[in-house]
C-alpha cells in the first residue's frame, strides 16, 4: 500500500473536515488524526490582509520532501499539507497539516515537526497590507522559528 | 546560461523576478555568484548587502553558499522564509 501523502499549494480556502475524512476513510487502521490550522492573525486591528508570495514548483517539492521526512521518522498512515498563497484576511486559513497514525503520539509529534519545517523551509513569504491601505513590510523570520528546528535534530 | 529567480524583498530590490545570465568560469560556488551579482548594479548591491541572510536553492532544492553551481539550470535567491 502506498502511503497517502497529499500536498497542495492553492489560492482557495480548504475545508478541515473534508481533508480529515479523505485521510481517515482510506484506511480503517487509523486510530488517530491530528490537525493543525494556521490562521491569519489580526495585528491589534491594524492588519487588512497578508499577501503570501511563493516559489511555484519548489513550494510543492519542498512540502513533499518535508512530508517524506516525517514518514521516515514516525509510523504514519497519511499526511496532508495544504498551504495557501495570495491575499488572506485576518481570521482566514493559511496552512493545514493533517497527520494520521495508529496511535496518537506519532500523529501529534509529526504534526509539530511538519509545522516547524513548513515555517522555515517551505518557500513562502508574508507581506503585510495595513488598514490605512499602505503596503507594509515583509514579515521578518523569527529566531524562535529557526530555533524550533533544532529540537528535531 | 543559468536562470536566476528572485523572491520577496530580494526580487523588489533587484527590480525583476527572473533573468537568464552567462556566468564567467570564475564563478564556481553560490558565494561566488552572490559576489558576482553584487557588481551588476545598485539594486543587486542593496539586495545582497548581507549575503549571510540570503537563502539559495539550486534546481528548486535548498543549498549552502559553499555549494558548487555545476550545471544548475535554475538558481533562486530569497530572504528567510515566513510561511506557515
PDB file of C-alpha atoms in Angstrom:
ATOM      1  CA  UNK A   1       0.000   0.000   0.000  1.00  0.00           C
ATOM      2  CA  UNK A   2       1.364   3.416  -0.866  1.00  0.00           C
ATOM      3  CA  UNK A   3       1.104   5.934   1.908  1.00  0.00           C
ATOM      4  CA  UNK A   4      -1.203   8.812   1.134  1.00  0.00           C
ATOM      5  CA  UNK A   5       0.907  11.954   1.072  1.00  0.00           C
ATOM      6  CA  UNK A   6      -1.094  14.868  -0.209  1.00  0.00           C
ATOM      7  CA  UNK A   7       0.458  18.306  -0.629  1.00  0.00           C
ATOM      8  CA  UNK A   8      -1.320  21.250  -2.198  1.00  0.00           C
ATOM      9  CA  UNK A   9      -0.445  24.884  -2.807  1.00  0.00           C
ATOM     10  CA  UNK A  10      -3.562  26.858  -3.607  1.00  0.00           C
ATOM     11  CA  UNK A  11      -5.181  30.297  -3.526  1.00  0.00           C
ATOM     12  CA  UNK A  12      -8.527  28.902  -2.376  1.00  0.00           C
ATOM     13  CA  UNK A  13      -9.539  28.074   1.157  1.00  0.00           C
ATOM     14  CA  UNK A  14      -9.631  24.470   2.379  1.00  0.00           C
ATOM     15  CA  UNK A  15     -12.149  22.520   4.432  1.00  0.00           C
ATOM     16  CA  UNK A  16     -10.836  20.792   7.525  1.00  0.00           C
ATOM     17  CA  UNK A  17     -13.489  18.070   7.732  1.00  0.00           C
ATOM     18  CA  UNK A  18     -13.143  17.194   4.047  1.00  0.00           C
ATOM     19  CA  UNK A  19      -9.423  16.674   4.492  1.00  0.00           C
ATOM     20  CA  UNK A  20      -9.820  14.610   7.665  1.00  0.00           C
ATOM     21  CA  UNK A  21     -12.433  12.403   6.015  1.00  0.00           C
ATOM     22  CA  UNK A  22     -10.299  11.923   2.910  1.00  0.00           C
ATOM     23  CA  UNK A  23      -7.395  10.706   5.023  1.00  0.00           C
ATOM     24  CA  UNK A  24      -9.274   8.633   7.602  1.00  0.00           C
ATOM     25  CA  UNK A  25     -11.649   6.894   5.195  1.00  0.00           C
ATOM     26  CA  UNK A  26      -8.721   5.481   3.208  1.00  0.00           C
ATOM     27  CA  UNK A  27      -7.602   3.171   5.979  1.00  0.00           C
ATOM     28  CA  UNK A  28      -9.552   1.706   8.916  1.00  0.00           C
ATOM     29  CA  UNK A  29      -6.316   1.010  10.836  1.00  0.00           C
ATOM     30  CA  UNK A  30      -6.020   4.716  11.577  1.00  0.00           C
ATOM     31  CA  UNK A  31      -6.678   5.381  15.243  1.00  0.00           C
ATOM     32  CA  UNK A  32      -5.506   8.976  15.500  1.00  0.00           C
ATOM     33  CA  UNK A  33      -5.833  12.054  13.329  1.00  0.00           C
ATOM     34  CA  UNK A  34      -4.164  15.312  14.382  1.00  0.00           C
ATOM     35  CA  UNK A  35      -4.780  18.582  12.561  1.00  0.00           C
ATOM     36  CA  UNK A  36      -3.096  21.950  12.830  1.00  0.00           C
ATOM     37  CA  UNK A  37      -4.617  25.004  11.175  1.00  0.00           C
ATOM     38  CA  UNK A  38      -2.633  28.242  10.900  1.00  0.00           C
ATOM     39  CA  UNK A  39      -4.755  31.388  10.636  1.00  0.00           C
ATOM     40  CA  UNK A  40      -4.085  34.948   9.580  1.00  0.00           C
ATOM     41  CA  UNK A  41      -3.911  36.929  12.821  1.00  0.00           C
ATOM     42  CA  UNK A  42      -5.258  40.461  13.165  1.00  0.00           C
ATOM     43  CA  UNK A  43      -2.388  42.579  14.434  1.00  0.00           C
ATOM     44  CA  UNK A  44      -4.254  44.743  17.013  1.00  0.00           C
ATOM     45  CA  UNK A  45      -6.727  45.815  14.349  1.00  0.00           C
ATOM     46  CA  UNK A  46      -4.067  47.299  12.052  1.00  0.00           C
ATOM     47  CA  UNK A  47      -3.773  44.486   9.544  1.00  0.00           C
ATOM     48  CA  UNK A  48      -6.063  44.463   6.490  1.00  0.00           C
ATOM     49  CA  UNK A  49      -4.538  41.345   4.956  1.00  0.00           C
ATOM     50  CA  UNK A  50      -1.445  39.300   4.386  1.00  0.00           C
ATOM     51  CA  UNK A  51      -0.147  38.802   0.860  1.00  0.00           C
ATOM     52  CA  UNK A  52       1.623  35.462   0.565  1.00  0.00           C
ATOM     53  CA  UNK A  53       4.199  35.046  -2.171  1.00  0.00           C
ATOM     54  CA  UNK A  54       5.557  31.601  -3.008  1.00  0.00           C
ATOM     55  CA  UNK A  55       8.010  29.858  -5.314  1.00  0.00           C
ATOM     56  CA  UNK A  56       5.795  27.820  -7.655  1.00  0.00           C
ATOM     57  CA  UNK A  57       7.231  24.386  -8.202  1.00  0.00           C
ATOM     58  CA  UNK A  58       9.673  24.444  -5.323  1.00  0.00           C
ATOM     59  CA  UNK A  59       6.900  25.070  -2.782  1.00  0.00           C
ATOM     60  CA  UNK A  60       5.220  21.814  -3.803  1.00  0.00           C
ATOM     61  CA  UNK A  61       8.526  19.924  -3.982  1.00  0.00           C
ATOM     62  CA  UNK A  62       9.679  21.139  -0.586  1.00  0.00           C
ATOM     63  CA  UNK A  63       6.351  20.238   1.036  1.00  0.00           C
ATOM     64  CA  UNK A  64       6.683  16.730  -0.400  1.00  0.00           C
ATOM     65  CA  UNK A  65      10.251  16.481   0.902  1.00  0.00           C
ATOM     66  CA  UNK A  66       9.142  17.599   4.381  1.00  0.00           C
ATOM     67  CA  UNK A  67       6.229  15.133   4.375  1.00  0.00           C
ATOM     68  CA  UNK A  68       8.577  12.369   3.233  1.00  0.00           C
ATOM     69  CA  UNK A  69      10.943  13.143   6.105  1.00  0.00           C
ATOM     70  CA  UNK A  70       8.070  12.860   8.603  1.00  0.00           C
ATOM     71  CA  UNK A  71       7.179   9.439   7.178  1.00  0.00           C
ATOM     72  CA  UNK A  72      10.742   8.261   7.751  1.00  0.00           C
ATOM     73  CA  UNK A  73      10.665   9.391  11.371  1.00  0.00           C
ATOM     74  CA  UNK A  74       7.202   8.277  12.502  1.00  0.00           C
ATOM     75  CA  UNK A  75       4.903   5.345  11.691  1.00  0.00           C
ATOM     76  CA  UNK A  76       2.283   7.433   9.890  1.00  0.00           C
ATOM     77  CA  UNK A  77      -0.639   6.260   7.797  1.00  0.00           C
ATOM     78  CA  UNK A  78      -1.062   9.539   5.966  1.00  0.00           C
ATOM     79  CA  UNK A  79      -0.014  13.187   5.739  1.00  0.00           C
ATOM     80  CA  UNK A  80      -1.874  16.101   4.166  1.00  0.00           C
ATOM     81  CA  UNK A  81      -0.225  19.517   3.826  1.00  0.00           C
ATOM     82  CA  UNK A  82      -2.061  22.472   2.293  1.00  0.00           C
ATOM     83  CA  UNK A  83      -0.587  25.971   2.063  1.00  0.00           C
ATOM     84  CA  UNK A  84      -2.428  28.940   0.610  1.00  0.00           C
ATOM     85  CA  UNK A  85      -0.968  31.889  -1.274  1.00  0.00           C
ATOM     86  CA  UNK A  86      -2.279  35.291  -2.364  1.00  0.00           C
ATOM     87  CA  UNK A  87      -4.271  37.736  -0.262  1.00  0.00           C
ATOM     88  CA  UNK A  88      -5.547  36.342   3.048  1.00  0.00           C
ATOM     89  CA  UNK A  89      -7.533  38.459   5.519  1.00  0.00           C
ATOM     90  CA  UNK A  90      -7.461  38.101   9.326  1.00  0.00           C
ATOM     91  CA  UNK A  91      -9.408  35.070  10.508  1.00  0.00           C
ATOM     92  CA  UNK A  92      -8.876  33.147   7.285  1.00  0.00           C
ATOM     93  CA  UNK A  93      -6.923  29.916   6.999  1.00  0.00           C
ATOM     94  CA  UNK A  94      -3.317  29.947   5.775  1.00  0.00           C
ATOM     95  CA  UNK A  95      -1.987  26.449   6.343  1.00  0.00           C
ATOM     96  CA  UNK A  96      -3.250  22.976   7.198  1.00  0.00           C
ATOM     97  CA  UNK A  97      -1.354  19.958   8.499  1.00  0.00           C
ATOM     98  CA  UNK A  98      -3.147  16.630   8.930  1.00  0.00           C
ATOM     99  CA  UNK A  99      -1.367  13.550  10.223  1.00  0.00           C
ATOM    100  CA  UNK A 100      -2.837  10.099  10.704  1.00  0.00           C
ATOM    101  CA  UNK A 101      -1.435   7.100  12.555  1.00  0.00           C
ATOM    102  CA  UNK A 102      -2.480   4.080  14.590  1.00  0.00           C
ATOM    103  CA  UNK A 103      -1.655   5.808  17.867  1.00  0.00           C
ATOM    104  CA  UNK A 104      -1.747   9.439  18.923  1.00  0.00           C
ATOM    105  CA  UNK A 105       1.875  10.154  19.789  1.00  0.00           C
ATOM    106  CA  UNK A 106       3.191   9.711  16.273  1.00  0.00           C
ATOM    107  CA  UNK A 107       0.429  11.910  14.865  1.00  0.00           C
ATOM    108  CA  UNK A 108       0.992  14.680  17.459  1.00  0.00           C
ATOM    109  CA  UNK A 109       4.751  14.728  17.107  1.00  0.00           C
ATOM    110  CA  UNK A 110       4.741  14.524  13.315  1.00  0.00           C
ATOM    111  CA  UNK A 111       2.261  17.416  13.053  1.00  0.00           C
ATOM    112  CA  UNK A 112       4.504  19.575  15.218  1.00  0.00           C
ATOM    113  CA  UNK A 113       7.587  18.589  13.186  1.00  0.00           C
ATOM    114  CA  UNK A 114       5.798  19.322   9.909  1.00  0.00           C
ATOM    115  CA  UNK A 115       4.746  22.820  11.016  1.00  0.00           C
ATOM    116  CA  UNK A 116       8.225  23.686  12.262  1.00  0.00           C
ATOM    117  CA  UNK A 117       9.707  22.691   8.920  1.00  0.00           C
ATOM    118  CA  UNK A 118       6.983  24.331   6.835  1.00  0.00           C
ATOM    119  CA  UNK A 119       7.632  27.657   8.568  1.00  0.00           C
ATOM    120  CA  UNK A 120      11.356  27.716   7.918  1.00  0.00           C
ATOM    121  CA  UNK A 121      11.888  25.543   4.825  1.00  0.00           C
ATOM    122  CA  UNK A 122       8.859  25.916   2.571  1.00  0.00           C
ATOM    123  CA  UNK A 123       9.408  28.857   0.169  1.00  0.00           C
ATOM    124  CA  UNK A 124       6.614  31.242   1.202  1.00  0.00           C
ATOM    125  CA  UNK A 125       6.924  34.891   2.219  1.00  0.00           C
ATOM    126  CA  UNK A 126       4.348  37.025   4.004  1.00  0.00           C
ATOM    127  CA  UNK A 127       3.877  40.738   3.437  1.00  0.00           C
ATOM    128  CA  UNK A 128       1.546  42.931   5.469  1.00  0.00           C
ATOM    129  CA  UNK A 129      -1.141  45.126   3.966  1.00  0.00           C
ATOM    130  CA  UNK A 130      -2.223  47.739   6.528  1.00  0.00           C
ATOM    131  CA  UNK A 131      -5.733  49.056   7.115  1.00  0.00           C
ATOM    132  CA  UNK A 132      -4.650  52.520   6.038  1.00  0.00           C
ATOM    133  CA  UNK A 133      -4.097  50.995   2.584  1.00  0.00           C
ATOM    134  CA  UNK A 134      -0.339  51.059   2.832  1.00  0.00           C
ATOM    135  CA  UNK A 135       1.596  48.073   1.665  1.00  0.00           C
ATOM    136  CA  UNK A 136       3.506  47.269   4.803  1.00  0.00           C
ATOM    137  CA  UNK A 137       6.722  45.425   5.324  1.00  0.00           C
ATOM    138  CA  UNK A 138       7.719  41.857   4.661  1.00  0.00           C
ATOM    139  CA  UNK A 139       7.279  39.766   7.764  1.00  0.00           C
ATOM    140  CA  UNK A 140      10.630  39.041   9.399  1.00  0.00           C
ATOM    141  CA  UNK A 141      11.658  35.480  10.070  1.00  0.00           C
ATOM    142  CA  UNK A 142      11.662  34.840  13.804  1.00  0.00           C
ATOM    143  CA  UNK A 143      14.634  33.372  15.620  1.00  0.00           C
ATOM    144  CA  UNK A 144      12.233  31.240  17.642  1.00  0.00           C
ATOM    145  CA  UNK A 145      11.082  29.526  14.423  1.00  0.00           C
ATOM    146  CA  UNK A 146      14.663  28.782  13.444  1.00  0.00           C
ATOM    147  CA  UNK A 147      15.363  27.510  16.961  1.00  0.00           C
ATOM    148  CA  UNK A 148      12.317  25.229  16.712  1.00  0.00           C
ATOM    149  CA  UNK A 149      14.093  23.217  14.020  1.00  0.00           C
ATOM    150  CA  UNK A 150      16.930  22.396  16.385  1.00  0.00           C
ATOM    151  CA  UNK A 151      14.823  20.151  18.605  1.00  0.00           C
ATOM    152  CA  UNK A 152      14.275  17.740  15.698  1.00  0.00           C
ATOM    153  CA  UNK A 153      17.969  17.113  15.076  1.00  0.00           C
TER     154      UNK A 153
ATOM    155  CA  UNK B   1      23.117  30.205 -19.375  1.00  0.00           C
ATOM    156  CA  UNK B   2      21.535  29.867 -15.986  1.00  0.00           C
ATOM    157  CA  UNK B   3      18.119  31.122 -14.974  1.00  0.00           C
ATOM    158  CA  UNK B   4      18.085  33.219 -11.830  1.00  0.00           C
ATOM    159  CA  UNK B   5      14.827  33.726  -9.950  1.00  0.00           C
ATOM    160  CA  UNK B   6      14.216  36.149  -7.106  1.00  0.00           C
ATOM    161  CA  UNK B   7      11.526  36.324  -4.448  1.00  0.00           C
ATOM    162  CA  UNK B   8      10.072  38.760  -1.874  1.00  0.00           C
ATOM    163  CA  UNK B   9      12.361  41.673  -0.977  1.00  0.00           C
ATOM    164  CA  UNK B  10      15.247  40.231  -2.975  1.00  0.00           C
ATOM    165  CA  UNK B  11      13.021  40.468  -6.075  1.00  0.00           C
ATOM    166  CA  UNK B  12      11.918  44.001  -5.200  1.00  0.00           C
ATOM    167  CA  UNK B  13      15.409  45.329  -4.547  1.00  0.00           C
ATOM    168  CA  UNK B  14      16.854  43.769  -7.697  1.00  0.00           C
ATOM    169  CA  UNK B  15      13.847  45.012  -9.640  1.00  0.00           C
ATOM    170  CA  UNK B  16      12.982  41.866 -11.574  1.00  0.00           C
ATOM    171  CA  UNK B  17      11.598  38.429 -10.832  1.00  0.00           C
ATOM    172  CA  UNK B  18      13.912  36.418 -13.075  1.00  0.00           C
ATOM    173  CA  UNK B  19      16.627  36.647 -15.715  1.00  0.00           C
ATOM    174  CA  UNK B  20      18.986  34.428 -17.694  1.00  0.00           C
ATOM    175  CA  UNK B  21      22.667  35.206 -17.477  1.00  0.00           C
ATOM    176  CA  UNK B  22      26.008  33.796 -18.538  1.00  0.00           C
ATOM    177  CA  UNK B  23      28.380  33.215 -15.650  1.00  0.00           C
ATOM    178  CA  UNK B  24      32.135  33.612 -16.008  1.00  0.00           C
ATOM    179  CA  UNK B  25      34.220  30.497 -15.279  1.00  0.00           C
ATOM    180  CA  UNK B  26      35.492  32.129 -12.102  1.00  0.00           C
ATOM    181  CA  UNK B  27      32.023  31.835 -10.548  1.00  0.00           C
ATOM    182  CA  UNK B  28      32.071  28.311  -9.132  1.00  0.00           C
ATOM    183  CA  UNK B  29      30.134  28.414  -5.869  1.00  0.00           C
ATOM    184  CA  UNK B  30      26.980  30.134  -4.673  1.00  0.00           C
ATOM    185  CA  UNK B  31      29.140  32.519  -2.621  1.00  0.00           C
ATOM    186  CA  UNK B  32      30.999  33.422  -5.853  1.00  0.00           C
ATOM    187  CA  UNK B  33      27.649  34.022  -7.553  1.00  0.00           C
ATOM    188  CA  UNK B  34      26.453  36.407  -4.834  1.00  0.00           C
ATOM    189  CA  UNK B  35      29.722  38.367  -5.091  1.00  0.00           C
ATOM    190  CA  UNK B  36      29.405  38.456  -8.864  1.00  0.00           C
ATOM    191  CA  UNK B  37      25.793  39.664  -8.814  1.00  0.00           C
ATOM    192  CA  UNK B  38      26.616  42.489  -6.393  1.00  0.00           C
ATOM    193  CA  UNK B  39      28.687  44.059  -9.188  1.00  0.00           C
ATOM    194  CA  UNK B  40      25.720  44.182 -11.570  1.00  0.00           C
ATOM    195  CA  UNK B  41      24.173  47.323 -10.164  1.00  0.00           C
ATOM    196  CA  UNK B  42      22.885  49.226  -7.192  1.00  0.00           C
ATOM    197  CA  UNK B  43      19.718  47.137  -6.758  1.00  0.00           C
ATOM    198  CA  UNK B  44      21.772  43.952  -6.631  1.00  0.00           C
ATOM    199  CA  UNK B  45      24.205  45.512  -4.169  1.00  0.00           C
ATOM    200  CA  UNK B  46      21.348  46.547  -1.877  1.00  0.00           C
ATOM    201  CA  UNK B  47      19.560  43.188  -2.155  1.00  0.00           C
ATOM    202  CA  UNK B  48      22.713  41.204  -1.449  1.00  0.00           C
ATOM    203  CA  UNK B  49      24.306  43.592   1.034  1.00  0.00           C
ATOM    204  CA  UNK B  50      24.222  40.971   3.788  1.00  0.00           C
ATOM    205  CA  UNK B  51      24.819  37.746   1.880  1.00  0.00           C
ATOM    206  CA  UNK B  52      24.582  35.591   5.020  1.00  0.00           C
ATOM    207  CA  UNK B  53      20.815  36.129   5.200  1.00  0.00           C
ATOM    208  CA  UNK B  54      20.188  35.164   1.575  1.00  0.00           C
ATOM    209  CA  UNK B  55      18.762  31.679   1.096  1.00  0.00           C
ATOM    210  CA  UNK B  56      19.534  29.881  -2.131  1.00  0.00           C
ATOM    211  CA  UNK B  57      18.000  26.960  -3.994  1.00  0.00           C
ATOM    212  CA  UNK B  58      19.617  25.138  -6.913  1.00  0.00           C
ATOM    213  CA  UNK B  59      17.081  23.478  -9.218  1.00  0.00           C
ATOM    214  CA  UNK B  60      14.384  24.071  -6.581  1.00  0.00           C
ATOM    215  CA  UNK B  61      16.288  22.441  -3.711  1.00  0.00           C
ATOM    216  CA  UNK B  62      17.808  24.290  -0.740  1.00  0.00           C
ATOM    217  CA  UNK B  63      21.598  24.571  -0.836  1.00  0.00           C
ATOM    218  CA  UNK B  64      24.523  26.127   1.031  1.00  0.00           C
ATOM    219  CA  UNK B  65      26.623  29.113  -0.060  1.00  0.00           C
ATOM    220  CA  UNK B  66      29.635  26.809  -0.273  1.00  0.00           C
ATOM    221  CA  UNK B  67      27.902  24.507  -2.786  1.00  0.00           C
ATOM    222  CA  UNK B  68      29.153  24.325  -6.355  1.00  0.00           C
ATOM    223  CA  UNK B  69      26.895  25.702  -9.064  1.00  0.00           C
ATOM    224  CA  UNK B  70      27.860  22.947 -11.510  1.00  0.00           C
ATOM    225  CA  UNK B  71      25.381  22.657 -14.350  1.00  0.00           C
ATOM    226  CA  UNK B  72      22.486  24.222 -12.451  1.00  0.00           C
ATOM    227  CA  UNK B  73      19.563  25.218 -14.668  1.00  0.00           C
ATOM    228  CA  UNK B  74      17.780  27.416 -12.135  1.00  0.00           C
ATOM    229  CA  UNK B  75      19.115  29.225  -9.086  1.00  0.00           C
ATOM    230  CA  UNK B  76      16.745  31.039  -6.741  1.00  0.00           C
ATOM    231  CA  UNK B  77      17.708  33.752  -4.256  1.00  0.00           C
ATOM    232  CA  UNK B  78      15.321  34.731  -1.484  1.00  0.00           C
ATOM    233  CA  UNK B  79      15.081  36.001   2.095  1.00  0.00           C
ATOM    234  CA  UNK B  80      14.384  33.738   5.083  1.00  0.00           C
ATOM    235  CA  UNK B  81      11.029  32.058   4.609  1.00  0.00           C
ATOM    236  CA  UNK B  82       7.982  33.167   6.586  1.00  0.00           C
ATOM    237  CA  UNK B  83       5.210  30.771   5.626  1.00  0.00           C
ATOM    238  CA  UNK B  84       3.009  28.708   7.883  1.00  0.00           C
TER     239      UNK B  84
END
